[in-house]
Amino acid sequence: MLTTTLPETEIDPLSAITHPDPYPYYRELAARRQFYRDDRLGLWVAAGPREVAAVLAHPDCRVRPPAQPVPPALAGTAAGDLFGRLIRMNDGAAHAPLKQILMRMLAGLDPAAAARRAAALATVLDAGAATGTPGERVNRWLFTLPVVTVADLLGLPVAEGDRAIEVAQRVAAFAAAQSPLADAHTVRAGAEAAQWLDAWLADATPGDGPLPALRQAAEGAGIGAQAVAANTIGLLVQACEATAALAGNTLLRLGRGSSHPDVSLDAVVARVAQDDPAVQNTRRFLAADAQLCGHAVKAGDAVLVLLAAASCLGTADDERPWTFGHGRHACPGERLAQALAAATVAALLARGADPAALARAFRYRPSLNARIPHFL
Ligand code: HEM
C-alpha cells in the first residue's frame, strides 16, 4: 500500500524510530502521504506538518483512549495510579488549573542556570563512574544527570550519597514501564519504582526551589496533594528518556564529525532536535467520530503523529522543533531539555567520552516513540 522509494518490508512508521536512517522515508511521507490509514498497524498516520498540527489541535483527538485512561498493564498498580494523574496523560478542564501552575513553575526555571547546576552536579555525582564499558558509563550518565538536575532545580534533595543514582534509576524504571513494549518484569519494576518515588517525595524536605510555592499554589486552588506529587514525579519522568535521547543523539552527531568544531554545543543540540529528533512520534485517540484531514475517522481510532516526519520539512510555525510537540500538550520543558542535553554532553566530554568511538558501537533502544542510542 505504501508508495515510497523504500520497500515497505524494510521500514514502517514504527520501525523507523530505530532505523539507522529513517529520514528519506519520513521526508517522503511528509511530502506525499500526509495522512493515511496503515491497515497493517491499525493506525491512522499523520506525517505532513499541516496534518500533524491539525491532529494535535483537534478537540476530539485525546492523549488517551477515552475508555482506557491507564494502560491495562499498569491499571491497579502504583504506576497506574501515578500515570492516571499526569497532565501529560489527561485532557479536559479538570486538569487545567494544575497544568497552569506547573507551566508557570517550569517557565520560571532559567535554562542557563540549569546548565550550570548540571555542570556542578556532574562534579559530585558518581554514576557508577568506574564500572562497565565506556559506553555503559555514558548510558548511565545520560539517564542520570538530566533527571537529577531537574529534581535538584525543583529543590528535591538528591545531591547526597547514592540518592541521586537511586532516584534516576527509579524514574527510568517508571518511564520504561509506560512503554507498550514493557514485559511483565518491567511493569513490576515500574510499579515498585512508582511506590518508591511516591514515598521518597512524601518524606523529602524540599530545599531551595519552587516546589513549596507550587504545593501552596495548588492547595490554594483546591488541587489534591496526590495530583501534585504525581506531576512532580511526572516532570522527572518527562526529563528522563527524551533528554537522554537528545544528548545521546548529539554525541552521535559529534562522533560522526557532522558538526563543525567551531559550532557551540547548544547549536549542535538545537540542530539534533530538528534533524535527528529524540521523540519521533506521539499518539492521539478519537473521542468521537470526526472529519480529520479530509478523512472520516471513528471514535476509538488511533492516530500516530509523526513529529519526525513533519520535522523533515521545517520547524513548527513558532520555530519550535517538532520533537517537542505542538498545541495543547506541547512540551513546556523544551528550553530546559536542550540546556540539560548540552550540559550532559559537555560533562561527558570533560570526563573523556570519545564521541567517535561511541558512534562506532551503539544500537537504538527498543522504543515505539523515542530514538535513544544505547552505547555498547
Ligand atoms: C529532549 C527532551 C524532551 C523532549 C523531546 C520532549 C518532548 C515532549 C513532547 C513531544 C511532548 C508532547 C507529548 C504530546 O503532546 O503527545 C512533551 C510534553 C511534556 N513535556 Fe517534554 N520533552 C523533553 C523534555 C522535557 C523536560 C526536561 C521536561 C520538564 C522537566 C518536560 C516536561 C513535559 C511536560 C510536563 C509535558 C506535558 C505537557 C502537557 O501535557 O500539556 N519535557 N514533551
PDB file of C-alpha atoms and ligand atoms in Angstrom, residues 87-88 99 103 106 150 235 238-239 242-243 246 278-279 282 284 307 323-325 328-333 336-337, ligand 1:
ATOM      1  CA  ILE A  87      -1.394  16.220  32.997  1.00  0.00           C
ATOM      2  CA  ARG A  88       0.501  14.720  30.047  1.00  0.00           C
ATOM      3  CA  LYS A  99      -1.276  22.386  34.384  1.00  0.00           C
ATOM      4  CA  MET A 103       3.718  25.602  33.353  1.00  0.00           C
ATOM      5  CA  LEU A 106       8.702  25.481  34.549  1.00  0.00           C
ATOM      6  CA  VAL A 150      15.580  18.663  37.310  1.00  0.00           C
ATOM      7  CA  LEU A 235       8.432  16.132  35.423  1.00  0.00           C
ATOM      8  CA  GLN A 238       9.396  13.589  31.122  1.00  0.00           C
ATOM      9  CA  ALA A 239      13.016  14.660  31.546  1.00  0.00           C
ATOM     10  CA  ALA A 242      13.735  12.169  25.926  1.00  0.00           C
ATOM     11  CA  THR A 243      16.637  14.198  27.294  1.00  0.00           C
ATOM     12  CA  LEU A 246      18.663  14.246  22.766  1.00  0.00           C
ATOM     13  CA  ALA A 278      14.616  12.375  20.320  1.00  0.00           C
ATOM     14  CA  VAL A 279      10.827  11.945  20.341  1.00  0.00           C
ATOM     15  CA  THR A 282       3.157  10.748  19.676  1.00  0.00           C
ATOM     16  CA  ARG A 284      -3.853  10.605  19.714  1.00  0.00           C
ATOM     17  CA  LEU A 307       6.681  14.536  14.563  1.00  0.00           C
ATOM     18  CA  THR A 323      10.057  16.855  18.512  1.00  0.00           C
ATOM     19  CA  PHE A 324       8.694  18.957  21.401  1.00  0.00           C
ATOM     20  CA  GLY A 325       5.137  18.561  20.187  1.00  0.00           C
ATOM     21  CA  ARG A 328      -2.393  21.786  23.905  1.00  0.00           C
ATOM     22  CA  HIS A 329       0.159  19.241  25.127  1.00  0.00           C
ATOM     23  CA  ALA A 330       3.309  20.817  23.693  1.00  0.00           C
ATOM     24  CA  CYS A 331       6.385  20.321  25.868  1.00  0.00           C
ATOM     25  CA  PRO A 332       6.918  23.099  28.395  1.00  0.00           C
ATOM     26  CA  GLY A 333      10.456  21.815  29.077  1.00  0.00           C
ATOM     27  CA  LEU A 336      15.350  23.311  29.741  1.00  0.00           C
ATOM     28  CA  ALA A 337      15.760  19.993  27.913  1.00  0.00           C
TER      29      ALA A 337
HETATM   30  C1  HEM B   1      14.652  16.283  24.708  1.00  0.00           C
HETATM   31  C2  HEM B   1      13.853  16.312  25.708  1.00  0.00           C
HETATM   32  C3  HEM B   1      12.372  16.390  25.591  1.00  0.00           C
HETATM   33  C4  HEM B   1      11.558  16.135  24.514  1.00  0.00           C
HETATM   34  C5  HEM B   1      11.964  15.731  23.111  1.00  0.00           C
HETATM   35  C6  HEM B   1      10.202  16.326  24.958  1.00  0.00           C
HETATM   36  C7  HEM B   1       9.101  16.152  24.154  1.00  0.00           C
HETATM   37  C8  HEM B   1       7.801  16.299  24.569  1.00  0.00           C
HETATM   38  C9  HEM B   1       6.641  16.075  23.737  1.00  0.00           C
HETATM   39  C10 HEM B   1       6.647  15.609  22.284  1.00  0.00           C
HETATM   40  C11 HEM B   1       5.565  16.330  24.481  1.00  0.00           C
HETATM   41  C12 HEM B   1       4.136  16.333  23.999  1.00  0.00           C
HETATM   42  C13 HEM B   1       3.538  14.996  24.004  1.00  0.00           C
HETATM   43  C14 HEM B   1       2.206  15.005  23.296  1.00  0.00           C
HETATM   44  O1  HEM B   1       1.600  16.045  23.038  1.00  0.00           O
HETATM   45  O2  HEM B   1       1.751  13.923  22.962  1.00  0.00           O
HETATM   46  C15 HEM B   1       6.019  16.692  25.804  1.00  0.00           C
HETATM   47  C16 HEM B   1       5.198  17.001  26.845  1.00  0.00           C
HETATM   48  C17 HEM B   1       5.661  17.363  28.069  1.00  0.00           C
HETATM   49  N1  HEM B   1       6.982  17.572  28.438  1.00  0.00           N
HETATM   50 FE1  HEM B   1       8.607  17.262  27.336  1.00  0.00          FE
HETATM   51  N2  HEM B   1      10.212  16.705  26.273  1.00  0.00           N
HETATM   52  C18 HEM B   1      11.513  16.765  26.703  1.00  0.00           C
HETATM   53  C19 HEM B   1      11.972  17.111  27.931  1.00  0.00           C
HETATM   54  C20 HEM B   1      11.185  17.603  28.925  1.00  0.00           C
HETATM   55  C21 HEM B   1      11.652  18.137  30.182  1.00  0.00           C
HETATM   56  C22 HEM B   1      13.123  18.309  30.582  1.00  0.00           C
HETATM   57  C23 HEM B   1      10.547  18.472  30.906  1.00  0.00           C
HETATM   58  C24 HEM B   1      10.430  19.070  32.262  1.00  0.00           C
HETATM   59  C25 HEM B   1      11.272  18.975  33.206  1.00  0.00           C
HETATM   60  C26 HEM B   1       9.386  18.153  30.109  1.00  0.00           C
HETATM   61  C27 HEM B   1       8.093  18.304  30.505  1.00  0.00           C
HETATM   62  C28 HEM B   1       6.978  17.978  29.759  1.00  0.00           C
HETATM   63  C29 HEM B   1       5.603  18.027  30.254  1.00  0.00           C
HETATM   64  C30 HEM B   1       5.142  18.428  31.656  1.00  0.00           C
HETATM   65  C31 HEM B   1       4.782  17.645  29.197  1.00  0.00           C
HETATM   66  C32 HEM B   1       3.267  17.519  29.216  1.00  0.00           C
HETATM   67  C33 HEM B   1       2.614  18.784  28.756  1.00  0.00           C
HETATM   68  C34 HEM B   1       1.104  18.636  28.687  1.00  0.00           C
HETATM   69  O3  HEM B   1       0.583  17.553  28.829  1.00  0.00           O
HETATM   70  O4  HEM B   1       0.448  19.621  28.459  1.00  0.00           O
HETATM   71  N3  HEM B   1       9.811  17.633  28.910  1.00  0.00           N
HETATM   72  N4  HEM B   1       7.400  16.671  25.823  1.00  0.00           N
END
